[in-house]
Amino acid sequence: MKFVFHKEAGKRAEMTIKILFFSFSPDMSSHQSKKKDTRKKKNKKASVKITKELIKKLLSAIGEAFVHIKPKVFQAEGKIGFDDPYHTGILSAFVCSLPLRHEGFNVNIEPVFDREVMEGKLVIQGRIIPAVLIWIALKLLISRPVRNILFKERKKNAYAK
């Protein structure tokens, strides 16, 4: 899997994604917003109550998926700069503080303080078994906090009709 993203100030963003032997470039142009009926938006207010149990289950599922995917090769290189040099400095400090001292892990990000630029290359190689990821997702879906949210939304929709 390979992901390349390039964006400079005043220019259009370009992205290329390569998975196995297939390579494609999605259209990064901004889509014009279509006119929508505002009355429907006012009537439909989706609210989900986020609880500690829900956050714990989500973090647990993400951690379990990461342990399964755990890349053998992780390479990131590029140039990043923001309008405000303060934000570029914060990002540089954050990247330097990451514990990426593992064989096969190489992160080389060059900060650019004088202009806004985002260009880089990200390579992740590892093994992914879709059945294991599906199992993790199913365990998350049948957990109590997620079931409460799903069935509560179903009941609200049934009463609204």
PDB file of C-alpha atoms in Angstrom:
ATOM      1  CA  MET A   1       0.000   0.000   0.000  1.00  0.00           C
ATOM      2  CA  LYS A   2       1.393   3.398  -0.974  1.00  0.00           C
ATOM      3  CA  PHE A   3      -0.095   6.860  -0.396  1.00  0.00           C
ATOM      4  CA  VAL A   4       1.353  10.059  -1.893  1.00  0.00           C
ATOM      5  CA  PHE A   5      -0.164  13.482  -1.135  1.00  0.00           C
ATOM      6  CA  HIS A   6       1.135  16.800  -2.488  1.00  0.00           C
ATOM      7  CA  LYS A   7      -0.307  20.250  -1.691  1.00  0.00           C
ATOM      8  CA  GLU A   8       1.269  23.681  -1.991  1.00  0.00           C
ATOM      9  CA  ALA A   9      -0.239  27.054  -1.144  1.00  0.00           C
ATOM     10  CA  GLY A  10      -2.317  28.394  -4.010  1.00  0.00           C
ATOM     11  CA  LYS A  11      -2.180  25.119  -5.924  1.00  0.00           C
ATOM     12  CA  ARG A  12      -4.498  22.152  -6.192  1.00  0.00           C
ATOM     13  CA  ALA A  13      -3.933  19.078  -4.020  1.00  0.00           C
ATOM     14  CA  GLU A  14      -2.783  15.901  -5.746  1.00  0.00           C
ATOM     15  CA  MET A  15      -3.075  12.417  -4.293  1.00  0.00           C
ATOM     16  CA  THR A  16      -2.069   8.977  -5.561  1.00  0.00           C
ATOM     17  CA  ILE A  17      -3.027   5.714  -3.871  1.00  0.00           C
ATOM     18  CA  LYS A  18      -1.501   2.357  -4.781  1.00  0.00           C
ATOM     19  CA  ILE A  19      -2.877  -0.863  -3.312  1.00  0.00           C
ATOM     20  CA  LEU A  20      -1.236  -4.083  -4.473  1.00  0.00           C
ATOM     21  CA  PHE A  21      -0.887  -3.634  -8.242  1.00  0.00           C
ATOM     22  CA  PHE A  22      -3.688  -1.089  -8.635  1.00  0.00           C
ATOM     23  CA  SER A  23      -2.954   2.617  -8.691  1.00  0.00           C
ATOM     24  CA  PHE A  24      -5.482   5.439  -8.829  1.00  0.00           C
ATOM     25  CA  SER A  25      -5.692   9.189  -8.247  1.00  0.00           C
ATOM     26  CA  PRO A  26      -8.954  10.431  -6.717  1.00  0.00           C
ATOM     27  CA  ASP A  27     -10.270  13.829  -7.819  1.00  0.00           C
ATOM     28  CA  MET A  28      -9.280  16.348  -5.137  1.00  0.00           C
ATOM     29  CA  SER A  29     -11.245  19.278  -6.581  1.00  0.00           C
ATOM     30  CA  SER A  30     -13.779  20.899  -4.318  1.00  0.00           C
ATOM     31  CA  HIS A  31     -17.329  19.819  -4.980  1.00  0.00           C
ATOM     32  CA  GLN A  32     -20.021  22.434  -5.283  1.00  0.00           C
ATOM     33  CA  SER A  33     -22.571  22.157  -2.547  1.00  0.00           C
ATOM     34  CA  LYS A  34     -26.001  21.219  -3.796  1.00  0.00           C
ATOM     35  CA  LYS A  35     -29.079  22.998  -2.572  1.00  0.00           C
ATOM     36  CA  LYS A  36     -30.744  21.005   0.169  1.00  0.00           C
ATOM     37  CA  ASP A  37     -34.104  21.309   1.794  1.00  0.00           C
ATOM     38  CA  THR A  38     -33.499  23.143   5.069  1.00  0.00           C
ATOM     39  CA  ARG A  39     -36.788  21.987   6.575  1.00  0.00           C
ATOM     40  CA  LYS A  40     -35.613  18.376   6.613  1.00  0.00           C
ATOM     41  CA  LYS A  41     -32.379  19.361   8.326  1.00  0.00           C
ATOM     42  CA  LYS A  42     -34.245  21.174  11.097  1.00  0.00           C
ATOM     43  CA  ASN A  43     -36.480  18.198  11.834  1.00  0.00           C
ATOM     44  CA  LYS A  44     -33.693  15.622  11.881  1.00  0.00           C
ATOM     45  CA  LYS A  45     -31.307  16.162  14.729  1.00  0.00           C
ATOM     46  CA  ALA A  46     -29.114  13.144  15.314  1.00  0.00           C
ATOM     47  CA  SER A  47     -27.615  13.080  18.760  1.00  0.00           C
ATOM     48  CA  VAL A  48     -25.475  10.284  20.101  1.00  0.00           C
ATOM     49  CA  LYS A  49     -24.628  10.182  23.760  1.00  0.00           C
ATOM     50  CA  ILE A  50     -20.934   9.408  24.117  1.00  0.00           C
ATOM     51  CA  THR A  51     -20.214   7.483  27.291  1.00  0.00           C
ATOM     52  CA  LYS A  52     -17.041   6.212  28.927  1.00  0.00           C
ATOM     53  CA  GLU A  53     -17.991   2.638  28.021  1.00  0.00           C
ATOM     54  CA  LEU A  54     -18.383   3.577  24.353  1.00  0.00           C
ATOM     55  CA  ILE A  55     -14.993   5.295  24.284  1.00  0.00           C
ATOM     56  CA  LYS A  56     -13.359   2.314  26.014  1.00  0.00           C
ATOM     57  CA  LYS A  57     -14.880  -0.132  23.507  1.00  0.00           C
ATOM     58  CA  LEU A  58     -13.840   2.022  20.533  1.00  0.00           C
ATOM     59  CA  LEU A  59     -10.268   2.407  21.796  1.00  0.00           C
ATOM     60  CA  SER A  60     -10.089  -1.297  22.557  1.00  0.00           C
ATOM     61  CA  ALA A  61     -11.239  -2.193  19.033  1.00  0.00           C
ATOM     62  CA  ILE A  62      -8.796   0.263  17.454  1.00  0.00           C
ATOM     63  CA  GLY A  63      -5.947  -1.119  19.573  1.00  0.00           C
ATOM     64  CA  GLU A  64      -6.855  -4.701  18.719  1.00  0.00           C
ATOM     65  CA  ALA A  65      -6.981  -3.847  15.002  1.00  0.00           C
ATOM     66  CA  PHE A  66      -3.615  -2.069  15.214  1.00  0.00           C
ATOM     67  CA  VAL A  67      -2.035  -5.060  16.964  1.00  0.00           C
ATOM     68  CA  HIS A  68      -3.335  -7.266  14.151  1.00  0.00           C
ATOM     69  CA  ILE A  69      -2.203  -4.940  11.355  1.00  0.00           C
ATOM     70  CA  LYS A  70       1.088  -3.931  13.043  1.00  0.00           C
ATOM     71  CA  PRO A  71       3.126  -2.847  10.013  1.00  0.00           C
ATOM     72  CA  LYS A  72       6.548  -4.359   9.409  1.00  0.00           C
ATOM     73  CA  VAL A  73       7.635  -1.389   7.285  1.00  0.00           C
ATOM     74  CA  PHE A  74       6.513   2.170   7.978  1.00  0.00           C
ATOM     75  CA  GLN A  75       8.185   4.929   6.001  1.00  0.00           C
ATOM     76  CA  ALA A  76       7.057   8.541   5.949  1.00  0.00           C
ATOM     77  CA  GLU A  77       8.975  11.339   4.324  1.00  0.00           C
ATOM     78  CA  GLY A  78       8.023  14.781   3.195  1.00  0.00           C
ATOM     79  CA  LYS A  79       7.869  18.503   3.756  1.00  0.00           C
ATOM     80  CA  ILE A  80       5.241  20.159   5.930  1.00  0.00           C
ATOM     81  CA  GLY A  81       4.725  23.847   6.548  1.00  0.00           C
ATOM     82  CA  PHE A  82       1.794  25.898   7.831  1.00  0.00           C
ATOM     83  CA  ASP A  83       0.924  29.586   7.487  1.00  0.00           C
ATOM     84  CA  ASP A  84       1.890  30.124  11.109  1.00  0.00           C
ATOM     85  CA  PRO A  85       5.433  28.951  12.021  1.00  0.00           C
ATOM     86  CA  TYR A  86       4.164  28.209  15.543  1.00  0.00           C
ATOM     87  CA  HIS A  87       2.030  25.330  14.233  1.00  0.00           C
ATOM     88  CA  THR A  88       4.939  23.996  12.173  1.00  0.00           C
ATOM     89  CA  GLY A  89       7.120  23.999  15.298  1.00  0.00           C
ATOM     90  CA  ILE A  90       4.462  22.163  17.326  1.00  0.00           C
ATOM     91  CA  LEU A  91       4.162  19.501  14.618  1.00  0.00           C
ATOM     92  CA  SER A  92       7.960  19.121  14.466  1.00  0.00           C
ATOM     93  CA  ALA A  93       8.139  18.648  18.233  1.00  0.00           C
ATOM     94  CA  PHE A  94       5.334  16.080  18.109  1.00  0.00           C
ATOM     95  CA  VAL A  95       6.992  14.050  15.320  1.00  0.00           C
ATOM     96  CA  CYS A  96      10.341  14.070  17.143  1.00  0.00           C
ATOM     97  CA  SER A  97       8.706  12.805  20.327  1.00  0.00           C
ATOM     98  CA  LEU A  98       7.182   9.710  18.653  1.00  0.00           C
ATOM     99  CA  PRO A  99       8.889   6.459  19.669  1.00  0.00           C
ATOM    100  CA  LEU A 100       9.729   5.188  16.166  1.00  0.00           C
ATOM    101  CA  ARG A 101      13.083   3.568  16.915  1.00  0.00           C
ATOM    102  CA  HIS A 102      12.139   0.216  15.400  1.00  0.00           C
ATOM    103  CA  GLU A 103      13.724  -1.589  12.480  1.00  0.00           C
ATOM    104  CA  GLY A 104      11.700  -0.842   9.352  1.00  0.00           C
ATOM    105  CA  PHE A 105      10.286   2.396  10.771  1.00  0.00           C
ATOM    106  CA  ASN A 106      11.646   5.529   9.141  1.00  0.00           C
ATOM    107  CA  VAL A 107      10.043   8.939   9.590  1.00  0.00           C
ATOM    108  CA  ASN A 108      11.770  11.870   7.922  1.00  0.00           C
ATOM    109  CA  ILE A 109       9.653  15.022   7.911  1.00  0.00           C
ATOM    110  CA  GLU A 110      11.291  18.315   7.017  1.00  0.00           C
ATOM    111  CA  PRO A 111       9.596  21.385   8.519  1.00  0.00           C
ATOM    112  CA  VAL A 112       9.193  24.418   6.255  1.00  0.00           C
ATOM    113  CA  PHE A 113       8.650  27.594   8.274  1.00  0.00           C
ATOM    114  CA  ASP A 114       8.441  30.245   5.540  1.00  0.00           C
ATOM    115  CA  ARG A 115       5.519  28.959   3.422  1.00  0.00           C
ATOM    116  CA  GLU A 116       2.537  26.628   3.468  1.00  0.00           C
ATOM    117  CA  VAL A 117       3.378  23.278   1.897  1.00  0.00           C
ATOM    118  CA  MET A 118       2.273  19.666   2.327  1.00  0.00           C
ATOM    119  CA  GLU A 119       3.994  17.038   0.275  1.00  0.00           C
ATOM    120  CA  GLY A 120       5.119  13.616   1.215  1.00  0.00           C
ATOM    121  CA  LYS A 121       5.163   9.918   0.755  1.00  0.00           C
ATOM    122  CA  LEU A 122       3.807   7.253   3.096  1.00  0.00           C
ATOM    123  CA  VAL A 123       4.619   3.558   2.698  1.00  0.00           C
ATOM    124  CA  ILE A 124       3.091   0.936   4.984  1.00  0.00           C
ATOM    125  CA  GLN A 125       3.768  -2.755   4.484  1.00  0.00           C
ATOM    126  CA  GLY A 126       2.335  -5.483   6.609  1.00  0.00           C
ATOM    127  CA  ARG A 127      -0.204  -8.246   6.660  1.00  0.00           C
ATOM    128  CA  ILE A 128      -3.923  -7.791   6.908  1.00  0.00           C
ATOM    129  CA  ILE A 129      -6.407 -10.648   7.184  1.00  0.00           C
ATOM    130  CA  PRO A 130      -9.875  -9.277   6.387  1.00  0.00           C
ATOM    131  CA  ALA A 131     -11.655 -11.973   8.422  1.00  0.00           C
ATOM    132  CA  VAL A 132      -9.885 -10.839  11.607  1.00  0.00           C
ATOM    133  CA  LEU A 133     -10.842  -7.195  10.980  1.00  0.00           C
ATOM    134  CA  ILE A 134     -14.447  -8.252  10.340  1.00  0.00           C
ATOM    135  CA  TRP A 135     -14.406 -10.220  13.617  1.00  0.00           C
ATOM    136  CA  ILE A 136     -13.133  -7.162  15.509  1.00  0.00           C
ATOM    137  CA  ALA A 137     -15.842  -4.990  13.903  1.00  0.00           C
ATOM    138  CA  LEU A 138     -18.562  -7.523  14.781  1.00  0.00           C
ATOM    139  CA  LYS A 139     -17.390  -7.668  18.388  1.00  0.00           C
ATOM    140  CA  LEU A 140     -17.601  -3.877  18.496  1.00  0.00           C
ATOM    141  CA  LEU A 141     -21.079  -3.838  16.946  1.00  0.00           C
ATOM    142  CA  ILE A 142     -22.517  -6.365  19.418  1.00  0.00           C
ATOM    143  CA  SER A 143     -21.022  -4.649  22.452  1.00  0.00           C
ATOM    144  CA  ARG A 144     -23.562  -3.085  24.796  1.00  0.00           C
ATOM    145  CA  PRO A 145     -22.747   0.633  24.251  1.00  0.00           C
ATOM    146  CA  VAL A 146     -22.943   0.353  20.451  1.00  0.00           C
ATOM    147  CA  ARG A 147     -26.125  -1.754  20.600  1.00  0.00           C
ATOM    148  CA  ASN A 148     -27.754   0.867  22.827  1.00  0.00           C
ATOM    149  CA  ILE A 149     -26.977   3.559  20.258  1.00  0.00           C
ATOM    150  CA  LEU A 150     -28.168   1.469  17.297  1.00  0.00           C
ATOM    151  CA  PHE A 151     -31.443   0.351  18.870  1.00  0.00           C
ATOM    152  CA  LYS A 152     -32.164   3.803  20.296  1.00  0.00           C
ATOM    153  CA  GLU A 153     -31.839   5.297  16.790  1.00  0.00           C
ATOM    154  CA  ARG A 154     -34.115   2.571  15.393  1.00  0.00           C
ATOM    155  CA  LYS A 155     -36.768   3.289  18.012  1.00  0.00           C
ATOM    156  CA  LYS A 156     -36.596   7.033  17.324  1.00  0.00           C
ATOM    157  CA  ASN A 157     -37.047   6.432  13.591  1.00  0.00           C
ATOM    158  CA  ALA A 158     -39.961   4.019  14.183  1.00  0.00           C
ATOM    159  CA  TYR A 159     -41.792   6.532  16.395  1.00  0.00           C
ATOM    160  CA  ALA A 160     -41.150   9.388  13.973  1.00  0.00           C
ATOM    161  CA  LYS A 161     -43.000   7.599  11.155  1.00  0.00           C
TER     162      LYS A 161
END
